[in-house]
Short mmCIF file of C-alpha atoms and ligand atoms in Angstrom, two decimals:
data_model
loop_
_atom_site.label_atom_id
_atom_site.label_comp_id
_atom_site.label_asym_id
_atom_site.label_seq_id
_atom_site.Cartn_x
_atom_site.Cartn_y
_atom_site.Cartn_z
CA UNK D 102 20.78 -56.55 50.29
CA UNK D 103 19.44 -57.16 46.70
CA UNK D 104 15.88 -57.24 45.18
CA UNK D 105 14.62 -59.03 42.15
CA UNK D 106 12.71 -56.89 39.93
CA UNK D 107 11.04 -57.00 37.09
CA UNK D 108 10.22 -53.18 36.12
CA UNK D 109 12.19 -50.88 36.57
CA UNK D 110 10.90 -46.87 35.81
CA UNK D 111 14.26 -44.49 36.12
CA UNK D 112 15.83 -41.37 35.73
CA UNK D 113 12.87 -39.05 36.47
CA UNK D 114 13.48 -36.18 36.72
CA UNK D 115 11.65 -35.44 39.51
CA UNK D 116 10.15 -38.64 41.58
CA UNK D 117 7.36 -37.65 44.05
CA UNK D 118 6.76 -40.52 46.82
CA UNK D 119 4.64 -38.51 48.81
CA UNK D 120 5.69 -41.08 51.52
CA UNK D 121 4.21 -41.32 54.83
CA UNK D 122 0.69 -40.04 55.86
CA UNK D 123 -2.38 -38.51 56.02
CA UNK D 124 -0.61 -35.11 55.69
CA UNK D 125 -2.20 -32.54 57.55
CA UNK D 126 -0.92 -28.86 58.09
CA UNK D 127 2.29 -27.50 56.47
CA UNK D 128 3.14 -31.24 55.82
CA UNK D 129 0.92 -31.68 53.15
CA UNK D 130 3.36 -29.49 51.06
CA UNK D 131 5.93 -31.85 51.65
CA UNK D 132 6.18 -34.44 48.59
CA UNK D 133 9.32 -36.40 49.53
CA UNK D 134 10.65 -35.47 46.19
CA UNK D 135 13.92 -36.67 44.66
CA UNK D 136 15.68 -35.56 41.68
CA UNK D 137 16.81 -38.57 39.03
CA UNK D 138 15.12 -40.97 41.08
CA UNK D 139 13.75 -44.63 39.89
CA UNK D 140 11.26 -47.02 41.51
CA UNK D 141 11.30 -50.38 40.68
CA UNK D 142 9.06 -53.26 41.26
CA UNK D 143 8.35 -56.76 41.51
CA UNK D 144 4.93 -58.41 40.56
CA UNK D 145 2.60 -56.19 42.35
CA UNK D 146 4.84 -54.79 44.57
CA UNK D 147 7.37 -51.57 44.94
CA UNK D 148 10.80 -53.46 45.84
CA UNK D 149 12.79 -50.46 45.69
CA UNK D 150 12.60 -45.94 45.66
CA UNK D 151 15.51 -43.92 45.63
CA UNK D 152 18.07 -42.15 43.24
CA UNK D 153 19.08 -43.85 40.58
CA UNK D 154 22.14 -44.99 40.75
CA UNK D 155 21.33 -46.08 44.15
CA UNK D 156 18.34 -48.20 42.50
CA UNK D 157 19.82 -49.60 39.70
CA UNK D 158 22.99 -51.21 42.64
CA UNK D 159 20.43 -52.58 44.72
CA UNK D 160 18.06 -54.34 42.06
CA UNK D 161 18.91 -57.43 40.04
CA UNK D 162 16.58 -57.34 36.72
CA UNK D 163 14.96 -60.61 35.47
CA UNK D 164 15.91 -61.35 32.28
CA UNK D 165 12.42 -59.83 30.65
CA UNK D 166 12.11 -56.99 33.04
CA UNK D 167 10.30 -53.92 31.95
CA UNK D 168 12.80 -50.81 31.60
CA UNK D 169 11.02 -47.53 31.35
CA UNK D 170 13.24 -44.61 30.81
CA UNK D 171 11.45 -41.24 32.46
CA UNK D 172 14.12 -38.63 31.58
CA UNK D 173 12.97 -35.41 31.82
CA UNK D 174 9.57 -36.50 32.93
CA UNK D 175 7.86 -36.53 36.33
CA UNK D 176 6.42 -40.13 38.06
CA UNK D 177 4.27 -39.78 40.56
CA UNK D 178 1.84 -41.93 42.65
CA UNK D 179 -1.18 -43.40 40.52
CA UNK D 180 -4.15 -40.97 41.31
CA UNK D 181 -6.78 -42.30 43.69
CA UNK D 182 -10.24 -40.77 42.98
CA UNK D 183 -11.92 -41.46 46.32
CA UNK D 184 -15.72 -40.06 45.33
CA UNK D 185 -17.88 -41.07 41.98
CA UNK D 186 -20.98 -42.82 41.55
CA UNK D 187 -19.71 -44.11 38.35
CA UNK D 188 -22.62 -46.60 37.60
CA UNK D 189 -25.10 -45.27 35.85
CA UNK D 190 -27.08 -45.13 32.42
CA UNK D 191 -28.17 -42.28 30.64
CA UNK D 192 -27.29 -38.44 30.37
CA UNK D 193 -28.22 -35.03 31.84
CA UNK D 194 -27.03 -32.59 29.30
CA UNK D 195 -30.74 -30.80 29.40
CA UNK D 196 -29.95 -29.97 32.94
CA UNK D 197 -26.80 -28.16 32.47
CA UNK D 198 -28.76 -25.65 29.76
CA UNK D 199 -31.21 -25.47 32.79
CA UNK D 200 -28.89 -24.47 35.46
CA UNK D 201 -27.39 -21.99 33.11
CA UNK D 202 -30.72 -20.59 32.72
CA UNK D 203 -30.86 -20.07 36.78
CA UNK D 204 -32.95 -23.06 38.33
CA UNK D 205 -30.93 -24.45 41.17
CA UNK D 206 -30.02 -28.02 41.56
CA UNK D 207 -32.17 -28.81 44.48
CA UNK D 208 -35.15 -27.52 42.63
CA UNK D 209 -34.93 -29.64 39.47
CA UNK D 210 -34.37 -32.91 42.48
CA UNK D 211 -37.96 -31.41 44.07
CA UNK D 212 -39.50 -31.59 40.66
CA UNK D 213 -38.22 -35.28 39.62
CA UNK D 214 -35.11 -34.53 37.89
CA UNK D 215 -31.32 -34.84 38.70
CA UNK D 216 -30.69 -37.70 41.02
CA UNK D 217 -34.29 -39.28 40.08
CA UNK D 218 -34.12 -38.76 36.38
CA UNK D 219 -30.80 -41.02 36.52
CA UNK D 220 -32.53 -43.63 38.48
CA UNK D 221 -35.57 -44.29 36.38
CA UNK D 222 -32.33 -44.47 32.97
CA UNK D 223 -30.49 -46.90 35.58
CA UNK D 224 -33.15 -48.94 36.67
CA UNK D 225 -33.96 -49.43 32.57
CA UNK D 226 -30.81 -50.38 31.95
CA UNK D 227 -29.54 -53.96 32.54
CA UNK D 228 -26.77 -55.06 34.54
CA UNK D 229 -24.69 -56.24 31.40
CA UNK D 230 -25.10 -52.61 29.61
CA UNK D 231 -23.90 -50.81 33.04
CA UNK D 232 -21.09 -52.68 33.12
CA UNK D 233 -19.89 -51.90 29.71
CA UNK D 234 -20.99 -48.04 30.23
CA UNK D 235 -18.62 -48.10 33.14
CA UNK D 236 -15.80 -49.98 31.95
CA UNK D 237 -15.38 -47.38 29.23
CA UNK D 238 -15.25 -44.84 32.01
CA UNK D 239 -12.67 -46.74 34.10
CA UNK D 240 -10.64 -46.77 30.83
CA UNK D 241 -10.97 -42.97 30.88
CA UNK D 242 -9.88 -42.86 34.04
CA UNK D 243 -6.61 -45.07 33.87
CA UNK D 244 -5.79 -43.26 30.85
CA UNK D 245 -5.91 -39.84 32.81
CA UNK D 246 -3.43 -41.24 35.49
CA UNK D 247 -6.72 -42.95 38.55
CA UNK D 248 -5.37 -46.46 39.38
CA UNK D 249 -7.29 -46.69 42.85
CA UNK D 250 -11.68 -45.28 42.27
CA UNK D 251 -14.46 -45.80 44.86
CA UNK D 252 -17.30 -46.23 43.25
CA UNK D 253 -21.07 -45.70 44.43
CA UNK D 254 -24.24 -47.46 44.16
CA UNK D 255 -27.31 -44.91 44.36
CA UNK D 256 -29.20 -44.80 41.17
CA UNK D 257 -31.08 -47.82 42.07
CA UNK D 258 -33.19 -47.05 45.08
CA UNK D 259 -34.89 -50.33 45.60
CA UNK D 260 -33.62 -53.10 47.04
CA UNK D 261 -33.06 -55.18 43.95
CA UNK D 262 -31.86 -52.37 42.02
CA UNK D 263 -29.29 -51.01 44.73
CA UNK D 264 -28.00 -54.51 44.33
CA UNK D 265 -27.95 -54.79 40.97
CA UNK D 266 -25.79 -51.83 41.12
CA UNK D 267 -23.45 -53.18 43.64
CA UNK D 268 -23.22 -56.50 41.90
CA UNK D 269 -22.44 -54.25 39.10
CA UNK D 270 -19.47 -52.67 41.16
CA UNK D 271 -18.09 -56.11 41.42
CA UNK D 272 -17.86 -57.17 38.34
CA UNK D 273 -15.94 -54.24 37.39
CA UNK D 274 -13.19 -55.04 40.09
CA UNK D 275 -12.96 -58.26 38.51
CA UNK D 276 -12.68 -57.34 34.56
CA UNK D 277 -10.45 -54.06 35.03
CA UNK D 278 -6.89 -53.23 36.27
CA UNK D 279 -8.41 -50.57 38.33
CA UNK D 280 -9.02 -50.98 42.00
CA UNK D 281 -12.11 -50.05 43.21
CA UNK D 282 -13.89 -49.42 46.66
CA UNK D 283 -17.66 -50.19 46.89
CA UNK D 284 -19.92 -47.79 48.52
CA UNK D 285 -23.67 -48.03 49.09
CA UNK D 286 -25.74 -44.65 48.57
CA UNK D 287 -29.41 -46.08 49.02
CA UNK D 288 -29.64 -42.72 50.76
CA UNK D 289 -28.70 -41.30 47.54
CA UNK D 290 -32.72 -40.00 47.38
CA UNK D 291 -36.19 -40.55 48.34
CA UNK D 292 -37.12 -42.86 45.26
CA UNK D 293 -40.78 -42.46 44.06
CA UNK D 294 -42.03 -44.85 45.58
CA UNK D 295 -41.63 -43.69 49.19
CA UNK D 296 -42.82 -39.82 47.95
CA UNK D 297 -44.30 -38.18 51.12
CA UNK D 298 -42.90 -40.83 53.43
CA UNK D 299 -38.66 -40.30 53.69
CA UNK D 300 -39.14 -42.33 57.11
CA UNK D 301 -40.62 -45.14 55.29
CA UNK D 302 -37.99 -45.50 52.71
CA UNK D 303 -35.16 -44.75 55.55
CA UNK D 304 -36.45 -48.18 57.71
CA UNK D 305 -36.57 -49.76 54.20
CA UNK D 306 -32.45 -49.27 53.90
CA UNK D 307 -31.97 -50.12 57.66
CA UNK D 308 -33.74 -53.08 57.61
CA UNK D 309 -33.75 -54.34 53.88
CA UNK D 310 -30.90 -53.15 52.05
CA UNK D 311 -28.09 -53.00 54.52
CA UNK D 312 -28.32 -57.06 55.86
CA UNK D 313 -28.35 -58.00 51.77
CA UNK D 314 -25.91 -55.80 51.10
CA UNK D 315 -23.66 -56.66 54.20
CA UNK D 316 -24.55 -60.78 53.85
CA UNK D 317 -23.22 -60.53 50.09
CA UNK D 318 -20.49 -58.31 51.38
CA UNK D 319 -21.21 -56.38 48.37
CA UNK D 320 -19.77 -53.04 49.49
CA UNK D 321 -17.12 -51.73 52.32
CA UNK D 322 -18.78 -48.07 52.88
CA UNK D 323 -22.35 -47.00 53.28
CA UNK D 324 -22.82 -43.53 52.21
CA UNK D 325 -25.58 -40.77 52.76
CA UNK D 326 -26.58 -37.81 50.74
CA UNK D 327 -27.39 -35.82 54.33
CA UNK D 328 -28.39 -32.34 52.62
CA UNK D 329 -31.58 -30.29 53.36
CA UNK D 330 -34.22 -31.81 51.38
CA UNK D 331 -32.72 -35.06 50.82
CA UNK D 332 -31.92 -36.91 54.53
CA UNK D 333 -32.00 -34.82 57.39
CA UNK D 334 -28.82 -35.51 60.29
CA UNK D 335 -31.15 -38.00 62.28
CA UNK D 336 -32.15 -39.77 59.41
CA UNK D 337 -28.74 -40.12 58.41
CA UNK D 338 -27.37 -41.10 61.47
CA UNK D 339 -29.66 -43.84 61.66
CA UNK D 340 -28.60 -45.40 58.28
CA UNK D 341 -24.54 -44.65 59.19
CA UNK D 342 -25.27 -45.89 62.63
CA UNK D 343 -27.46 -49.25 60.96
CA UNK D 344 -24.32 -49.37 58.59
CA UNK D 345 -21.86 -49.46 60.51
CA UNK D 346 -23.12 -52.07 62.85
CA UNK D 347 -23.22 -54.83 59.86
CA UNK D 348 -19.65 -53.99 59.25
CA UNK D 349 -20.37 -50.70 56.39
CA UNK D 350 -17.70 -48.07 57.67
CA UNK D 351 -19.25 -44.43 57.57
CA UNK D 352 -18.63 -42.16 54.89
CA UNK D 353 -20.88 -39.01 53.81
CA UNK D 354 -22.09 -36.11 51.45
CA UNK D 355 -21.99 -33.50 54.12
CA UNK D 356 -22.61 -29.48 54.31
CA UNK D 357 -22.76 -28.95 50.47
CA UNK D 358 -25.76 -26.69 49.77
CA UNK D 359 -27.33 -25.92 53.47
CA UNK D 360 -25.19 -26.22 56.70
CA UNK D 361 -26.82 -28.96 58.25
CA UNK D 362 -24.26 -30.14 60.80
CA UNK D 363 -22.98 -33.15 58.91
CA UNK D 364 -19.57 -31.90 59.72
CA UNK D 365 -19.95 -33.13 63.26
CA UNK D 366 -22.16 -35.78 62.38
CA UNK D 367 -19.00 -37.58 60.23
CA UNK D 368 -16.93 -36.83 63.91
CA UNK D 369 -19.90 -38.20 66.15
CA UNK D 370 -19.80 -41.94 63.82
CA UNK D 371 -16.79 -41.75 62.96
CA UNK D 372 -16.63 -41.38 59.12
CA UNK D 373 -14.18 -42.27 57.09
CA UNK D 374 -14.21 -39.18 55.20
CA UNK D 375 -16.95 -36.34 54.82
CA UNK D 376 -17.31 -34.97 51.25
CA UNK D 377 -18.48 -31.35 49.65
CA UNK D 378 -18.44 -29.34 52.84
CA UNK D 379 -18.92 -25.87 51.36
CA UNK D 380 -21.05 -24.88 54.20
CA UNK D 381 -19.26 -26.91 56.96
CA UNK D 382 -18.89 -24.53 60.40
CA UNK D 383 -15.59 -24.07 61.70
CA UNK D 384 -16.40 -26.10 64.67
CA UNK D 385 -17.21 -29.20 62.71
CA UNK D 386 -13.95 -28.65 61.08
CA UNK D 387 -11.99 -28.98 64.92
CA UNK D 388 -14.13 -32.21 65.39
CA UNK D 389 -13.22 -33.68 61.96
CA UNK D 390 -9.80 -32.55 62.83
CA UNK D 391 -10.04 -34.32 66.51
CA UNK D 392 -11.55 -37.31 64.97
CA UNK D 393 -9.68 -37.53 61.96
CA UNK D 394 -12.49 -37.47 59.52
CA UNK D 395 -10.61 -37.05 56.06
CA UNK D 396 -12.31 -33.82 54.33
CA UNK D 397 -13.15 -35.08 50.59
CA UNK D 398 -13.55 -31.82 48.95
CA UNK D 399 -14.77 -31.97 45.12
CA UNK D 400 -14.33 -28.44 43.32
CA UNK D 401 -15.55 -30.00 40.34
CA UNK D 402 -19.16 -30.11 41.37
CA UNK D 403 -19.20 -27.18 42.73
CA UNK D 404 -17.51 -25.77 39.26
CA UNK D 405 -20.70 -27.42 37.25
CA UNK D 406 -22.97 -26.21 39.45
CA UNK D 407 -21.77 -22.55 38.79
CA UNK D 408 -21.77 -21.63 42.53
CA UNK D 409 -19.51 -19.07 42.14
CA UNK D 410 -17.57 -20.96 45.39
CA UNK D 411 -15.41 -23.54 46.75
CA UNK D 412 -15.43 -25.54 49.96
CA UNK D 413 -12.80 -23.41 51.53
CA UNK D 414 -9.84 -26.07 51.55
CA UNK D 415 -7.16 -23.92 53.50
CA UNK D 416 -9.71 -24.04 56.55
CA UNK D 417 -9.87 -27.42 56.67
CA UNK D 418 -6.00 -27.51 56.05
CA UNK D 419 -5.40 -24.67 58.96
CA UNK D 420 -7.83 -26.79 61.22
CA UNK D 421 -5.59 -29.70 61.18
CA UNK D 422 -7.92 -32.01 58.64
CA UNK D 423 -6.20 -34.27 55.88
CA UNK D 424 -7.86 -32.95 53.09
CA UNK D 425 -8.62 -35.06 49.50
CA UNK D 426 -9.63 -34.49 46.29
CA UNK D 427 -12.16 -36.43 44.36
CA UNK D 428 -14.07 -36.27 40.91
CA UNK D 429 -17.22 -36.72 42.05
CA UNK D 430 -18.22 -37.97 38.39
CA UNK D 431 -22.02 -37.84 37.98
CA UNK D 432 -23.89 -37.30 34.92
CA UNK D 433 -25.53 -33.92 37.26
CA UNK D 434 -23.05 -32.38 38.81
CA UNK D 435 -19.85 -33.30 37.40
CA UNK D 436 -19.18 -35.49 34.46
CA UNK D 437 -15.55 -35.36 34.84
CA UNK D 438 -13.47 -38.43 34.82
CA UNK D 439 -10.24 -36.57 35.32
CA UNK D 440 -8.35 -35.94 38.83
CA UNK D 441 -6.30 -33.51 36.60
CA UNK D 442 -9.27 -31.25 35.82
CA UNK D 443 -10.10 -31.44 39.75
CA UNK D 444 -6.00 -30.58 40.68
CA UNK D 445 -6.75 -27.77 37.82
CA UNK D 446 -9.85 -26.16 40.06
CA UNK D 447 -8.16 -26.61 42.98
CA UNK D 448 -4.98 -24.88 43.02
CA UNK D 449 -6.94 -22.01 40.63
CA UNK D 450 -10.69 -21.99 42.29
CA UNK D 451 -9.08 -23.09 45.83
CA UNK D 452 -5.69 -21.63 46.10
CA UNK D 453 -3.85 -24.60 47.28
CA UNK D 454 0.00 -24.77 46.00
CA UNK D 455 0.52 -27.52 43.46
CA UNK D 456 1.92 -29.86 46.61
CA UNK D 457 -0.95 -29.53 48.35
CA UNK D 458 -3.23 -30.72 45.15
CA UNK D 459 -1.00 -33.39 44.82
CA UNK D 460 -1.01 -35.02 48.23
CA UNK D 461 -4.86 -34.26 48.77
CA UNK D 462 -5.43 -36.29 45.34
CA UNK D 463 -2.51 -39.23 46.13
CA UNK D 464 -1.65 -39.94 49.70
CA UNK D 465 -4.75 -38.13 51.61
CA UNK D 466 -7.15 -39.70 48.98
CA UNK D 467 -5.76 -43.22 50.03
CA UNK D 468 -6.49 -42.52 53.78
CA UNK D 469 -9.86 -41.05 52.71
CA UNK D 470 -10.53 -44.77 51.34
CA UNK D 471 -8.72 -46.70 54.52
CA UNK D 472 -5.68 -47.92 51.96
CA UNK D 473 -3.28 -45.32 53.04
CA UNK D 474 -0.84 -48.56 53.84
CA UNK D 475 -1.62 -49.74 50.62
CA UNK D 476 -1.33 -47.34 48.07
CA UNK D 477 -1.23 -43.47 47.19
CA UNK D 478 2.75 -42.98 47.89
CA UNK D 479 6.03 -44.67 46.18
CA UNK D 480 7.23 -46.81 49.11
CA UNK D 481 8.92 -50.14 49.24
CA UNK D 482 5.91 -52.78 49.84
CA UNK D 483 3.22 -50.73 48.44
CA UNK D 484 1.24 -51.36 45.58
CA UNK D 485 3.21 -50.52 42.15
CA UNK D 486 0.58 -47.94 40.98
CA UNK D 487 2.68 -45.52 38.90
CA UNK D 488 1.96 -42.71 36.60
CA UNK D 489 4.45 -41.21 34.38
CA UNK D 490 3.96 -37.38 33.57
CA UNK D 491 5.19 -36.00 30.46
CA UNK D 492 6.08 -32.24 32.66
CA UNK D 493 9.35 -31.75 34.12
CA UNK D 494 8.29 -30.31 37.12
CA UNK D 495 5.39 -31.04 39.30
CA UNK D 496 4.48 -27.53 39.89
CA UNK D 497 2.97 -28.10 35.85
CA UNK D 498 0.91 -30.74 37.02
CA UNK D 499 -2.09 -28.23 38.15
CA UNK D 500 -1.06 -25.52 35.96
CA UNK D 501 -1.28 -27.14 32.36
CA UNK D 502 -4.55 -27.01 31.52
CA UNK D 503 -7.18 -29.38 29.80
CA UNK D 504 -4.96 -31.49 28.14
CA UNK D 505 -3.69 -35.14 29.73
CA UNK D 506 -0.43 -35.02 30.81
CA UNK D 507 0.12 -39.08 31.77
CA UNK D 508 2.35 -40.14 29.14
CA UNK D 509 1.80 -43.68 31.12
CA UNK D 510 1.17 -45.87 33.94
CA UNK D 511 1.97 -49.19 35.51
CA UNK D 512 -1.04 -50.86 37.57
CA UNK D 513 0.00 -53.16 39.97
CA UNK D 514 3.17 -53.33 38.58
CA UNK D 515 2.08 -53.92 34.48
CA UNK D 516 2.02 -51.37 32.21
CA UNK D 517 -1.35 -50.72 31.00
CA UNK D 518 -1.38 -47.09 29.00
CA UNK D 519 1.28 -45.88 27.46
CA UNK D 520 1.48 -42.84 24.57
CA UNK D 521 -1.71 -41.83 26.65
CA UNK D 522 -3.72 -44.72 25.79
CA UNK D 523 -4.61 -48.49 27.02
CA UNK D 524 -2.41 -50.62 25.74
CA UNK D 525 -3.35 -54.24 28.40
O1 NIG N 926 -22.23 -35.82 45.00
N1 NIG N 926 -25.05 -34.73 45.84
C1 NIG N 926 -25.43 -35.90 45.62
N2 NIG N 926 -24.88 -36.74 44.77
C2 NIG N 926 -24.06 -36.33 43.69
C3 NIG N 926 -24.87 -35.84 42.55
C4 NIG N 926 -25.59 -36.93 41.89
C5 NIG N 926 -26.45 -36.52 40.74
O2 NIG N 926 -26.83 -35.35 40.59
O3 NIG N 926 -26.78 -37.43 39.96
C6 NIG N 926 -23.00 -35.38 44.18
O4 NIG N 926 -22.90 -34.23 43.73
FE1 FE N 927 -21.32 -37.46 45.30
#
């Protein structure tokens, strides 16, 4: 049978689908690759994947269909960055020279820096200004090859200000080509104004914040930052618990500095994903891997934060977990807008082989955001997010580094960069 389509992107030398998932395992190095393939779509939609003179018989072209020639060049998936709390104002540059000087990250939070230093810039900001700051950043982003971002609230810590955050999440979804995912964070840190009292401010999210948030179905996650110092596991059960039951699916910042548990915590509620997990213990791993928690992993932050170690990704892979990469972007502990820089640290910093990267920051990353049917692979009836790679091979995708390799992409079946830059 024939399809109507009205782009067409052929001749790659290499097309990766990275059909079918989550990968777990030895699968996960599996990228369904085939040599001169095309993938063509119509409106929003992948009509047809395969080689390309199989492609070009099955398709009929409109008349002012879109024909991208990708000789010599890889096209991949569009990236899907499934961790950042990209709404924020201000910068934490002063930080950085501190860290480098040897205080920890935990220790400037104590003192009313990091996380809270960002709140009190956010909270002066107003909505309109966020929403420019982060448009620019989802520009970045697209650019760099992301067509699919969640994006955090968490720099608000008040009920009005979460929301203002959150409404600011939605008005990005409706002024960019990117897709985005809306998490709440109100457990992103005890604000001020709750000092001494955590409990206080924890009954404040359960029984102010969530009902807004859920009545104005403002976001689709709810997110805590369970860490030693921060929200302890029964605190943070009780807000993924409270979430959940207004119709917030679980999703959390788990094991990164202490080991706290929140491996098995993400099992017991049934997370979507857990995230950082440099300290998770091998037998939260099995009950992610039982449960199918998603392991986030984001070698970015722990890059910035100079800990000298990763969250050990072949664990999680041995253990049977889908594992993802995300950004993490942050103005503390990782101002990176770039899932290339994160593939970089992870097949250097974490060893995994350039397939692995790629699934864990296409496919996996979809699943980790519960639009693994959606996007994250080329597949007929999937969204036509599409990045093509100016490398021949994909093994250069985590090799070549610091420069941006996305020569262009098609969002939702338009092209919107091309030459490396924005061009809807
Ligand atoms: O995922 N760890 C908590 N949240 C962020 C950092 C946010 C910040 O420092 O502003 C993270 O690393
Ligand atoms: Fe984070």
């Amino acid at each position: 049978m024939r399809v109507r389509a009205d782009l067409i992107v052929e001749n790659a030398n290499e097309l990766v689908t990275v059909a079918c998932g989550p990968r777990t395992g030895g699968f996960m190095r599996e990228l369904g690759i085939i040599e001169n393939g095309s993938v063509a779509s119509f409106g929003d939609r992948i009509v047809a994947v395969g080689p390309s003179a199989e492609v070009r018989a099955k398709v009929d072209l409109t008349p002012d269909a879109q024909v991208i020639d990708a000789t010599g060049k890889v096209v991949l998936p569009g990236f899907v960055d499934p961790h950042t709390h990209l709404v924020f104002a201000g910068s934490r540059e002063h930080e950085f020279i501190q860290r480098a000087e040897g205080r920890s990250y935990m220790d400037i939070l104590a003192s009313g820096g990091g996380i809270l230093s960002t709140v009190r810039a956010t909270r002066a900001t107003p909505a309109s200004e966020l929403v420019d700051l982060a448009l620019r950043r989802l520009d970045i982003m697209l650019c760099h090859g992301t067509t699919t971002v969640e994006v955090k609230s968490g720099y608000g810590l008040s009920p009005d200000e979460e929301l203002k955050c959150l409404r600011v999440i939605r008005e990005l979804s409706e002024r960019h080509p990117m897709d985005i995912a809306a998490t709440f964070l109100g457990a992103h840190a005890v604000p001020p104004e709750y000092r001494g009292d955590p409990d206080g401010y924890v009954l404040c999210i359960i029984e102010e914040m969530i009902p807004r948030v859920a009545s104005e179905r403002l976001a689709e996650f709810c997110d805590v930052f369970c860490e030693d110092g921060v929200f302890s596991i029964e605190q943070s059960r009780r807000i993924l618990e409270a979430g959940k039951a207004a119709g917030l699916a679980p999703r959390l910042h788990a094991d990164e500095i202490a080991p706290m548990g929140g491996a098995e915590l993400a099992a017991e509620v049934g997370a979507v994903s857990a995230d950082h997990l440099l300290c998770a213990s091998p037998g939260g791993m099995r009950r992610m891997a039982e449960t199918e928690v998603v392991a986030t992993l984001l070698p970015a932050t722990s890059f910035t934060l100079m800990l000298g170690r990763y969250a050990d990704a072949r664990a999680f892979i041995d253990a049977g977990c889908p594992v993802a990469l995300a950004t993490d972007f942050n103005p503390g502990t990782s101002p990176t807008l770039s899932m290339q820089f994160v593939m970089n640290l992870a097949a250097l910093g974490m060893r995994l082989h350039p397939a692995e990267v790629i699934c864990a920051c296409t496919i996996n990353a979809a699943h980790a955001l519960r639009r693994g049917d959606e996007v994250g692979s080329l597949e007929v009836g999937k969204i036509a997010d599409i990045v093509i790679a100016d490398v021949d091979t994909h093994l250069k995708l985590p090799y070549q580094l610091g420069t941006n390799f996305v020569d262009k992409v098609v969002k939702r079946g338009q092209l919107v960069v091309s030459g490396g830059r924005r061009i809807w």
